[in-house]
Amino acid sequence: MSASFLLPALVLLCVLGALRARLDVYSAFVRGAKEGLLTLVGMAPYLAAILTAVALLRETGALMRLEGLLAPLLAAMGLPGEAAPVVILRPLSGSAALAAVSDVLSTAGADSRAGRLCCVISGASETVFFTGSLYLGTAGVTRSRYAVPVALLSYLAGVIAAAGLV
């Protein structure tokens, strides 16, 4: 069986199982879709806030100043200067980090250490603030306690490991 038939086969299996159990499949689907849309509406303000923060960082030049401040620390960790935007942006936004990776690949090259390192950091890490604000905010968590600091610490450990391995 081809992989393209996997999802339709799974949906058909669920529908047949629900019909066998004498469930109203259409009503269940509509109820689930409604709950999904309500979740999306709840997530929208948090999504707008984090995307606005990333845009402000880039457009005001604060990101470039932050890169300059962190350059000595990154160099001490064994990271090339070209990787600074990716290291800074990845915890905030995946799309901004991907744009930074693209910039590094076009300037330093895909086979360069900076290019490989940026790809590893971007591919092997999570957008801490983005997912944290989105999921914790949507769930109504107002005090995250240790979630964000521990996530940032694990991100830093991943960056250090990438610097040592790539």
Short mmCIF file of C-alpha atoms in Angstrom, two decimals:
data_model
loop_
_atom_site.label_atom_id
_atom_site.label_comp_id
_atom_site.label_asym_id
_atom_site.label_seq_id
_atom_site.Cartn_x
_atom_site.Cartn_y
_atom_site.Cartn_z
CA MET A 1 0.00 0.00 0.00
CA SER A 2 1.30 3.46 -0.90
CA ALA A 3 1.91 6.06 1.79
CA SER A 4 -0.56 8.39 0.04
CA PHE A 5 -3.39 6.06 1.05
CA LEU A 6 -2.42 5.96 4.72
CA LEU A 7 -4.34 9.05 5.89
CA PRO A 8 -7.54 8.31 3.92
CA ALA A 9 -7.43 4.71 5.15
CA LEU A 10 -7.06 5.91 8.74
CA VAL A 11 -10.02 8.30 8.36
CA LEU A 12 -12.12 5.55 6.81
CA LEU A 13 -11.19 3.19 9.63
CA CYS A 14 -12.26 5.79 12.23
CA VAL A 15 -15.56 6.43 10.45
CA LEU A 16 -16.29 2.70 10.16
CA GLY A 17 -15.44 2.19 13.83
CA ALA A 18 -17.74 5.03 14.85
CA LEU A 19 -20.56 3.70 12.67
CA ARG A 20 -20.11 0.24 14.16
CA ALA A 21 -20.40 1.76 17.63
CA ARG A 22 -23.55 3.57 16.41
CA LEU A 23 -22.12 7.05 16.91
CA ASP A 24 -23.22 10.13 14.98
CA VAL A 25 -20.01 10.68 13.03
CA TYR A 26 -21.01 14.00 11.48
CA SER A 27 -22.03 15.57 14.80
CA ALA A 28 -18.81 14.41 16.42
CA PHE A 29 -16.79 15.90 13.53
CA VAL A 30 -18.63 19.24 13.74
CA ARG A 31 -18.20 19.34 17.54
CA GLY A 32 -14.46 18.67 17.17
CA ALA A 33 -14.09 21.31 14.46
CA LYS A 34 -15.89 23.86 16.65
CA GLU A 35 -13.61 23.11 19.60
CA GLY A 36 -10.58 23.41 17.32
CA LEU A 37 -11.67 26.82 16.09
CA LEU A 38 -12.27 28.01 19.66
CA THR A 39 -8.74 26.89 20.54
CA LEU A 40 -7.41 28.79 17.53
CA VAL A 41 -9.22 31.96 18.59
CA GLY A 42 -7.77 31.57 22.08
CA MET A 43 -4.26 31.23 20.67
CA ALA A 44 -4.45 34.25 18.34
CA PRO A 45 -3.54 37.00 20.88
CA TYR A 46 -0.46 35.11 22.07
CA LEU A 47 0.59 34.45 18.51
CA ALA A 48 0.19 38.14 17.62
CA ALA A 49 2.20 39.21 20.68
CA ILE A 50 5.24 37.03 20.01
CA LEU A 51 5.30 37.82 16.27
CA THR A 52 5.12 41.54 17.07
CA ALA A 53 8.01 41.21 19.52
CA VAL A 54 10.19 39.47 16.92
CA ALA A 55 9.35 42.09 14.28
CA LEU A 56 10.23 44.87 16.71
CA LEU A 57 13.57 43.24 17.50
CA ARG A 58 14.48 43.07 13.84
CA GLU A 59 13.11 46.41 12.66
CA THR A 60 14.49 48.57 15.49
CA GLY A 61 18.00 47.20 15.13
CA ALA A 62 17.92 45.74 18.64
CA LEU A 63 18.75 42.33 17.21
CA MET A 64 21.96 43.64 15.63
CA ARG A 65 22.98 45.32 18.90
CA LEU A 66 22.23 42.11 20.80
CA GLU A 67 24.36 40.16 18.31
CA GLY A 68 27.23 42.56 18.96
CA LEU A 69 26.89 42.17 22.72
CA LEU A 70 26.74 38.38 22.56
CA ALA A 71 29.54 37.96 20.00
CA PRO A 72 32.33 37.49 22.59
CA LEU A 73 30.24 34.95 24.53
CA LEU A 74 29.36 33.03 21.38
CA ALA A 75 33.00 33.03 20.28
CA ALA A 76 33.99 31.63 23.69
CA MET A 77 31.44 28.84 23.14
CA GLY A 78 33.05 28.03 19.79
CA LEU A 79 30.29 29.50 17.63
CA PRO A 80 31.11 31.50 14.51
CA GLY A 81 29.76 35.05 14.41
CA GLU A 82 27.44 34.20 11.51
CA ALA A 83 25.47 31.90 13.81
CA ALA A 84 24.52 34.68 16.23
CA PRO A 85 21.19 35.63 14.60
CA VAL A 86 20.07 31.99 14.54
CA VAL A 87 21.07 31.42 18.18
CA ILE A 88 19.21 34.56 19.26
CA LEU A 89 16.11 34.16 17.10
CA ARG A 90 15.46 30.42 17.43
CA PRO A 91 13.95 30.62 20.95
CA LEU A 92 11.64 33.38 19.72
CA SER A 93 10.42 32.41 16.28
CA GLY A 94 10.98 29.48 13.96
CA SER A 95 10.27 31.48 10.81
CA ALA A 96 12.65 34.29 11.81
CA ALA A 97 15.33 31.72 12.64
CA LEU A 98 14.75 30.00 9.31
CA ALA A 99 15.24 33.33 7.53
CA ALA A 100 18.48 33.79 9.47
CA VAL A 101 19.60 30.27 8.49
CA SER A 102 18.86 31.13 4.87
CA ASP A 103 21.00 34.28 5.17
CA VAL A 104 23.88 32.26 6.64
CA LEU A 105 23.62 29.63 3.90
CA SER A 106 23.63 32.27 1.16
CA THR A 107 26.61 34.17 2.60
CA ALA A 108 28.78 31.48 4.22
CA GLY A 109 27.65 28.51 2.13
CA ALA A 110 25.89 25.27 2.90
CA ASP A 111 29.14 23.35 3.42
CA SER A 112 30.61 25.90 5.82
CA ARG A 113 30.80 25.20 9.54
CA ALA A 114 28.50 28.17 10.18
CA GLY A 115 25.94 26.83 7.71
CA ARG A 116 25.98 23.31 9.12
CA LEU A 117 25.89 24.60 12.69
CA CYS A 118 22.93 26.90 12.01
CA CYS A 119 21.03 24.04 10.37
CA VAL A 120 21.67 21.76 13.36
CA ILE A 121 20.67 24.43 15.89
CA SER A 122 17.53 25.32 13.96
CA GLY A 123 16.51 21.73 13.32
CA ALA A 124 17.26 20.33 16.75
CA SER A 125 15.75 23.00 18.98
CA GLU A 126 12.38 24.45 19.87
CA THR A 127 11.01 27.97 19.80
CA VAL A 128 10.89 28.32 23.58
CA PHE A 129 9.11 31.65 23.93
CA PHE A 130 6.79 31.08 20.99
CA THR A 131 5.54 27.68 22.10
CA GLY A 132 5.66 28.64 25.76
CA SER A 133 3.54 31.74 25.33
CA LEU A 134 1.20 29.98 22.94
CA TYR A 135 0.57 26.82 24.94
CA LEU A 136 0.80 28.23 28.44
CA GLY A 137 -1.32 31.23 27.47
CA THR A 138 -3.95 29.13 25.75
CA ALA A 139 -4.11 26.78 28.74
CA GLY A 140 -4.58 29.76 31.06
CA VAL A 141 -1.31 29.22 32.95
CA THR A 142 -0.31 32.58 34.44
CA ARG A 143 2.76 31.44 36.40
CA SER A 144 4.96 29.08 34.43
CA ARG A 145 7.40 28.66 37.34
CA TYR A 146 10.36 26.78 35.96
CA ALA A 147 9.07 25.87 32.50
CA VAL A 148 10.68 28.73 30.55
CA PRO A 149 14.01 28.88 32.46
CA VAL A 150 14.48 25.11 32.14
CA ALA A 151 13.55 25.22 28.45
CA LEU A 152 16.08 28.02 27.87
CA LEU A 153 18.74 26.11 29.79
CA SER A 154 18.13 23.02 27.67
CA TYR A 155 18.28 25.19 24.54
CA LEU A 156 21.64 26.56 25.67
CA ALA A 157 22.89 23.02 26.34
CA GLY A 158 21.82 22.05 22.83
CA VAL A 159 23.63 25.03 21.30
CA ILE A 160 26.80 24.19 23.23
CA ALA A 161 26.54 20.54 22.19
CA ALA A 162 26.05 21.56 18.56
CA ALA A 163 29.10 23.85 18.75
CA GLY A 164 31.18 20.97 20.05
CA LEU A 165 29.90 18.35 17.61
CA VAL A 166 29.63 20.24 14.31
#
